[in-house]
mmCIF file of C-alpha atoms in Angstrom:
data_model
loop_
_atom_site.group_PDB
_atom_site.id
_atom_site.type_symbol
_atom_site.label_atom_id
_atom_site.label_comp_id
_atom_site.label_asym_id
_atom_site.label_seq_id
_atom_site.Cartn_x
_atom_site.Cartn_y
_atom_site.Cartn_z
ATOM 1 C CA MET U 1 43.609 -10.291 49.000
ATOM 2 C CA ASN U 2 47.212 -10.208 50.095
ATOM 3 C CA ILE U 3 48.961 -7.200 48.862
ATOM 4 C CA ALA U 4 52.699 -6.566 49.010
ATOM 5 C CA PHE U 5 54.217 -3.154 48.643
ATOM 6 C CA VAL U 6 57.850 -2.821 47.759
ATOM 7 C CA ILE U 7 59.709 0.480 48.587
ATOM 8 C CA TYR U 8 63.294 1.112 48.958
ATOM 9 C CA ARG U 9 63.136 2.457 52.481
ATOM 10 C CA TYR U 10 60.582 3.965 54.718
ATOM 11 C CA PHE U 11 60.685 7.028 56.746
ATOM 12 C CA PRO U 12 57.956 9.030 58.225
ATOM 13 C CA PHE U 13 58.349 12.208 56.490
ATOM 14 C CA GLY U 14 58.836 11.278 52.883
ATOM 15 C CA GLY U 15 56.076 12.027 50.524
ATOM 16 C CA GLN U 16 56.252 8.675 48.681
ATOM 17 C CA GLN U 17 56.410 6.858 51.856
ATOM 18 C CA ARG U 18 53.474 8.644 53.188
ATOM 19 C CA ASN U 19 51.397 7.902 50.297
ATOM 20 C CA MET U 20 52.512 4.194 50.396
ATOM 21 C CA LEU U 21 51.408 4.095 54.024
ATOM 22 C CA ALA U 22 47.889 5.757 53.107
ATOM 23 C CA MET U 23 47.249 3.194 50.347
ATOM 24 C CA ALA U 24 48.391 0.350 52.821
ATOM 25 C CA GLN U 25 46.116 1.628 55.526
ATOM 26 C CA GLU U 26 43.099 2.081 53.002
ATOM 27 C CA ALA U 27 43.725 -1.550 51.687
ATOM 28 C CA ILE U 28 43.871 -2.748 55.496
ATOM 29 C CA SER U 29 40.489 -0.843 56.083
ATOM 30 C CA ARG U 30 38.829 -2.694 53.302
ATOM 31 C CA GLY U 31 39.960 -6.155 54.655
ATOM 32 C CA HIS U 32 43.020 -6.953 52.669
ATOM 33 C CA GLY U 33 46.257 -8.161 54.080
ATOM 34 C CA VAL U 34 49.387 -5.954 53.735
ATOM 35 C CA ARG U 35 52.958 -6.573 53.770
ATOM 36 C CA VAL U 36 55.706 -3.882 53.168
ATOM 37 C CA LEU U 37 59.066 -5.185 51.783
ATOM 38 C CA CYS U 38 61.799 -2.625 52.228
ATOM 39 C CA ARG U 39 65.684 -2.239 52.955
ATOM 40 C CA GLU U 40 64.957 -0.082 56.100
ATOM 41 C CA TRP U 41 61.914 1.018 58.178
ATOM 42 C CA GLN U 42 62.348 4.119 60.280
ATOM 43 C CA GLY U 43 59.589 5.102 62.930
ATOM 44 C CA ASP U 44 56.593 3.157 64.391
ATOM 45 C CA ARG U 45 55.168 0.161 62.554
ATOM 46 C CA PRO U 46 51.349 0.742 62.122
ATOM 47 C CA PRO U 47 48.891 -1.719 63.203
ATOM 48 C CA GLY U 48 48.156 -4.474 60.614
ATOM 49 C CA VAL U 49 51.144 -3.715 58.322
ATOM 50 C CA GLU U 50 53.571 -6.543 58.094
ATOM 51 C CA VAL U 51 57.147 -5.184 57.568
ATOM 52 C CA GLU U 52 59.760 -7.467 56.129
ATOM 53 C CA LEU U 53 63.377 -6.074 55.867
ATOM 54 C CA LEU U 54 65.262 -7.188 52.811
ATOM 55 C CA THR U 55 68.810 -7.950 52.790
ATOM 56 C CA VAL U 56 70.690 -5.506 50.237
ATOM 57 C CA LYS U 57 74.163 -5.526 49.358
ATOM 58 C CA GLY U 58 76.492 -3.543 47.105
ATOM 59 C CA PHE U 59 78.243 -0.234 47.268
ATOM 60 C CA ALA U 60 77.012 1.943 44.241
ATOM 61 C CA ASN U 61 73.333 2.843 44.164
ATOM 62 C CA HIS U 62 72.491 0.642 41.087
ATOM 63 C CA ALA U 63 73.938 -2.324 42.678
ATOM 64 C CA LYS U 64 71.940 -1.947 45.825
ATOM 65 C CA MET U 65 68.842 -1.614 43.691
ATOM 66 C CA ALA U 66 69.637 -4.926 41.813
ATOM 67 C CA SER U 67 70.243 -6.638 45.116
ATOM 68 C CA LEU U 68 66.811 -5.200 46.492
ATOM 69 C CA ALA U 69 65.130 -6.710 43.341
ATOM 70 C CA ALA U 70 66.659 -10.155 43.952
ATOM 71 C CA SER U 71 65.801 -10.083 47.616
ATOM 72 C CA ALA U 72 62.291 -9.075 46.904
ATOM 73 C CA ARG U 73 61.915 -11.736 44.172
ATOM 74 C CA GLU U 74 63.136 -14.484 46.634
ATOM 75 C CA ARG U 75 60.744 -13.299 49.375
ATOM 76 C CA LEU U 76 57.851 -13.145 47.032
ATOM 77 C CA ALA U 77 58.662 -16.617 45.557
ATOM 78 C CA ALA U 78 58.833 -18.073 49.111
ATOM 79 C CA LYS U 79 55.606 -16.254 50.215
ATOM 80 C CA PRO U 80 53.606 -15.075 47.188
ATOM 81 C CA ALA U 81 51.262 -12.084 47.156
ATOM 82 C CA ASP U 82 48.004 -11.656 45.149
ATOM 83 C CA LEU U 83 49.078 -8.209 44.201
ATOM 84 C CA VAL U 84 52.671 -6.703 44.156
ATOM 85 C CA VAL U 85 52.821 -2.690 44.092
ATOM 86 C CA GLY U 86 56.232 -1.220 43.681
ATOM 87 C CA PHE U 87 57.222 2.242 44.650
ATOM 88 C CA VAL U 88 60.629 1.695 42.905
ATOM 89 C CA LYS U 89 61.034 0.354 39.257
ATOM 90 C CA LEU U 90 61.632 -3.370 39.586
ATOM 91 C CA PRO U 91 60.931 -6.486 37.585
ATOM 92 C CA GLY U 92 57.745 -8.512 38.522
ATOM 93 C CA LEU U 93 55.386 -5.847 39.653
ATOM 94 C CA GLN U 94 51.723 -5.787 38.910
ATOM 95 C CA ALA U 95 51.470 -2.169 39.639
ATOM 96 C CA TYR U 96 53.845 0.792 39.966
ATOM 97 C CA TYR U 97 53.456 4.118 41.719
ATOM 98 C CA ALA U 98 55.083 6.481 39.160
ATOM 99 C CA ALA U 99 56.467 9.223 41.172
ATOM 100 C CA ASP U 100 59.827 9.398 39.551
ATOM 101 C CA PRO U 101 60.547 10.898 35.822
ATOM 102 C CA CYS U 102 61.486 8.766 32.880
ATOM 103 C CA PHE U 103 65.039 7.574 33.232
ATOM 104 C CA ALA U 104 65.154 6.741 29.495
ATOM 105 C CA GLU U 105 64.418 10.313 28.689
ATOM 106 C CA LYS U 106 67.192 11.558 30.829
ATOM 107 C CA ALA U 107 69.666 9.073 29.455
ATOM 108 C CA VAL U 108 69.041 9.943 25.831
ATOM 109 C CA LYS U 109 70.052 13.523 26.589
ATOM 110 C CA ARG U 110 73.467 12.485 27.681
ATOM 111 C CA GLY U 111 76.457 11.178 26.079
ATOM 112 C CA TRP U 112 76.876 7.730 24.551
ATOM 113 C CA TRP U 113 79.309 6.969 27.480
ATOM 114 C CA TYR U 114 76.516 7.595 30.069
ATOM 115 C CA ARG U 115 74.163 5.193 28.413
ATOM 116 C CA LEU U 116 76.736 2.399 28.379
ATOM 117 C CA SER U 117 77.432 2.672 32.111
ATOM 118 C CA PRO U 118 76.576 -0.208 34.342
ATOM 119 C CA ARG U 119 74.294 2.210 36.358
ATOM 120 C CA THR U 120 72.355 3.495 33.259
ATOM 121 C CA ARG U 121 71.902 -0.120 31.964
ATOM 122 C CA THR U 122 70.601 -1.355 35.126
ATOM 123 C CA TYR U 123 68.161 1.488 35.669
ATOM 124 C CA LEU U 124 66.958 1.350 31.985
ATOM 125 C CA ALA U 125 66.472 -2.403 32.285
ATOM 126 C CA PHE U 126 64.393 -2.034 35.445
ATOM 127 C CA GLU U 127 62.444 0.807 33.929
ATOM 128 C CA GLU U 128 61.622 -1.287 30.798
ATOM 129 C CA SER U 129 60.478 -4.227 33.022
ATOM 130 C CA VAL U 130 57.755 -1.806 34.215
ATOM 131 C CA PHE U 131 56.838 0.315 31.096
ATOM 132 C CA GLY U 132 57.705 -2.129 28.344
ATOM 133 C CA ARG U 133 54.941 -2.686 25.871
ATOM 134 C CA HIS U 134 54.600 -6.246 26.934
ATOM 135 C CA ALA U 135 55.406 -5.859 30.589
ATOM 136 C CA GLY U 136 51.705 -5.827 31.702
ATOM 137 C CA THR U 137 52.354 -3.627 34.785
ATOM 138 C CA HIS U 138 49.743 -1.058 35.539
ATOM 139 C CA VAL U 139 51.128 2.579 36.173
ATOM 140 C CA LEU U 140 49.597 4.566 38.975
ATOM 141 C CA GLU U 141 50.842 8.088 37.696
ATOM 142 C CA VAL U 142 50.548 11.102 39.897
ATOM 143 C CA SER U 143 51.034 13.309 36.873
ATOM 144 C CA VAL U 144 50.399 12.810 33.142
ATOM 145 C CA ARG U 145 53.386 15.014 32.396
ATOM 146 C CA GLU U 146 55.711 12.042 32.212
ATOM 147 C CA ARG U 147 53.510 9.809 30.218
ATOM 148 C CA PRO U 148 54.554 10.896 26.727
ATOM 149 C CA TYR U 149 58.246 10.089 27.595
ATOM 150 C CA TYR U 150 57.515 6.634 28.796
ATOM 151 C CA GLN U 151 55.385 6.027 25.612
ATOM 152 C CA ARG U 152 58.027 7.336 23.388
ATOM 153 C CA HIS U 153 60.693 5.135 24.589
ATOM 154 C CA TYR U 154 58.784 2.030 25.571
ATOM 155 C CA GLY U 155 55.520 2.162 23.725
ATOM 156 C CA THR U 156 53.319 1.757 26.827
ATOM 157 C CA PRO U 157 49.728 1.460 25.980
ATOM 158 C CA ASP U 158 47.353 4.220 27.370
ATOM 159 C CA GLN U 159 45.082 1.636 29.074
ATOM 160 C CA ARG U 160 47.947 0.709 31.485
ATOM 161 C CA PHE U 161 48.194 4.288 32.987
ATOM 162 C CA HIS U 162 45.870 5.183 35.790
ATOM 163 C CA THR U 163 46.041 8.787 36.979
ATOM 164 C CA LEU U 164 45.604 9.402 40.608
ATOM 165 C CA VAL U 165 43.412 12.103 41.901
ATOM 166 C CA PRO U 166 45.330 14.477 44.241
ATOM 167 C CA GLY U 167 44.079 14.218 47.799
ATOM 168 C CA ILE U 168 44.724 16.304 50.848
ATOM 169 C CA SER U 169 44.217 14.838 54.326
ATOM 170 C CA PRO U 170 41.508 16.744 56.238
ATOM 171 C CA SER U 171 44.092 17.288 59.017
ATOM 172 C CA ARG U 172 46.129 19.308 56.471
ATOM 173 C CA ARG U 173 43.424 21.575 55.377
ATOM 174 C CA ALA U 174 42.919 24.982 56.612
ATOM 175 C CA PRO U 175 40.210 24.856 59.416
ATOM 176 C CA GLU U 176 37.246 27.191 59.367
ATOM 177 C CA ASP U 177 38.567 29.351 62.157
ATOM 178 C CA TYR U 178 41.862 29.799 60.398
ATOM 179 C CA ARG U 179 41.650 33.674 60.892
ATOM 180 C CA ILE U 180 41.443 33.178 64.569
ATOM 181 C CA VAL U 181 44.192 30.691 64.509
ATOM 182 C CA ARG U 182 46.384 32.998 62.593
ATOM 183 C CA ASN U 183 45.693 35.974 64.928
ATOM 184 C CA ASP U 184 46.332 34.008 67.975
ATOM 185 C CA THR U 185 49.488 32.441 66.580
ATOM 186 C CA ARG U 186 50.964 35.883 65.684
ATOM 187 C CA GLN U 187 50.006 37.249 69.193
ATOM 188 C CA ALA U 188 51.830 34.320 70.913
ATOM 189 C CA LEU U 189 54.805 34.902 68.713
ATOM 190 C CA GLY U 190 54.782 38.760 69.230
ATOM 191 C CA PHE U 191 53.883 39.706 65.704
ATOM 192 C CA THR U 192 51.503 42.226 64.462
ATOM 193 C CA PRO U 193 48.836 41.213 61.879
ATOM 194 C CA SER U 194 50.615 43.140 59.187
ATOM 195 C CA GLN U 195 54.336 41.863 59.773
ATOM 196 C CA HIS U 196 55.680 39.398 57.267
ATOM 197 C CA LEU U 197 56.953 35.983 58.472
ATOM 198 C CA LEU U 198 59.258 33.557 56.914
ATOM 199 C CA LEU U 199 58.659 29.991 57.815
ATOM 200 C CA SER U 200 61.194 27.284 57.071
ATOM 201 C CA LEU U 201 60.310 23.709 57.082
ATOM 202 C CA GLY U 202 62.383 20.644 57.093
ATOM 203 C CA SER U 203 62.071 16.826 57.540
ATOM 204 C CA GLY U 204 65.109 16.422 59.728
#
């Protein structure tokens, strides 16, 4: 099977991006062909993953998203895939990785002027293309929390939702000798076992 993943941009430290890459690598390990369609790719390109950079125009974010959708549609028409998995809400997806909250729920809490703006209308149209009752797109949800909102606004049937089980890479789990590692690290940094440390992490 040839699978196309569509994401706005890839960078190594994004959570959504890392999940997309993990899914792509799992698909490759099972013998499937994988392409990633995106506006931008930062970092190394993993073996077996074909990266196609899309031409995206526009100044406002919603204009860029509309341009991405048109560019992806053209590429997929020229070179079809057996399965199209989106990490952004776009028309024409067979599956959507649902990591973002329901935009319609946000819009309904704003004033009428917000709902009439070009930005809102674009995002609502794209969201409906994924979650609409007759859309047919399968939703890979990371949390069931947003499901009632999508169903309230779009009437999405339950059978189109598939809840993903949380997974932690073995390399990110505490090792069996974590106490030894803890003490050695504290010693190397000049801290006693009882001193408090503040660790700040960032992605760049």
